[in-house]
Amino acid sequence: MIHKIEQKLKEMLDEKRYIHSKNVLKAAIELGKNFNFDLEKIKIAALLHDCAKNLRDDELLIKAYKYGIIVDEIQKIQPFLLHGPVGAYLSKFEFGIDDEDIFNAIYYHTTGRKDMTIFEEIIYLADFISIDRNFEGVEEIRKKAFENFEEALLMSCNSTLTYVINRNLPIHPLTIEFRNWLLMKGGK
């Protein structure tokens, strides 16, 4: 199964994005070991999380409408945010993955959301800390991910918000809800 996914991803993604997906796979396996999850499911979600990333904005919007995804105002002006939701549907219809955990992990890996499952959080954080990421503060978040998972999630969310604010872009409401939920459940 994993080999087939990798082969198809090589056709769908450019080399940089494919390498990123493989790096997220490695990070997700390491994080997943701490939670006794089915590593096969984690591998599938990690590999497929960005399967729609190389689609153009117009393609993302077309596929979103095709799959019945409700496109909000922020996604209309920032269609790249749709690569998670569209990717979740691609995992289902193009890769034959019919698993709610994997679907949701792919769907929300960019924005986050309140009430995320630990499985979803693993994919979210693995994407953030993969070894190919090199932004300011990532080393600290990588270290924290294995010391205090919840705090690392909050740090990653804060980093995302800082990035978006510094670029004067609108913040997706799911990301705000995710951060508030993390704070309320004790993420520090």
Coordinates of N, CA and C in Angstrom, one line a residue, residues 13 21 50 84 102 158:
L13 N 3.4 15.1 -7.5 CA 4.1 16.2 -6.8 C 5.4 16.5 -7.5
S21 N 7.0 15.4 1.7 CA 6.1 14.4 2.2 C 6.8 13.2 2.9
D50 N -0.1 16.3 1.6 CA 0.1 17.4 0.7 C -0.2 16.9 -0.8
G84 N -5.5 21.1 1.8 CA -5.8 20.1 2.8 C -7.2 19.4 2.5
I102 N -7.6 9.4 8.8 CA -6.7 9.9 7.8 C -7.3 11.0 7.0
N158 N 1.2 29.3 17.2 CA 1.6 30.7 17.3 C 2.6 31.2 16.2

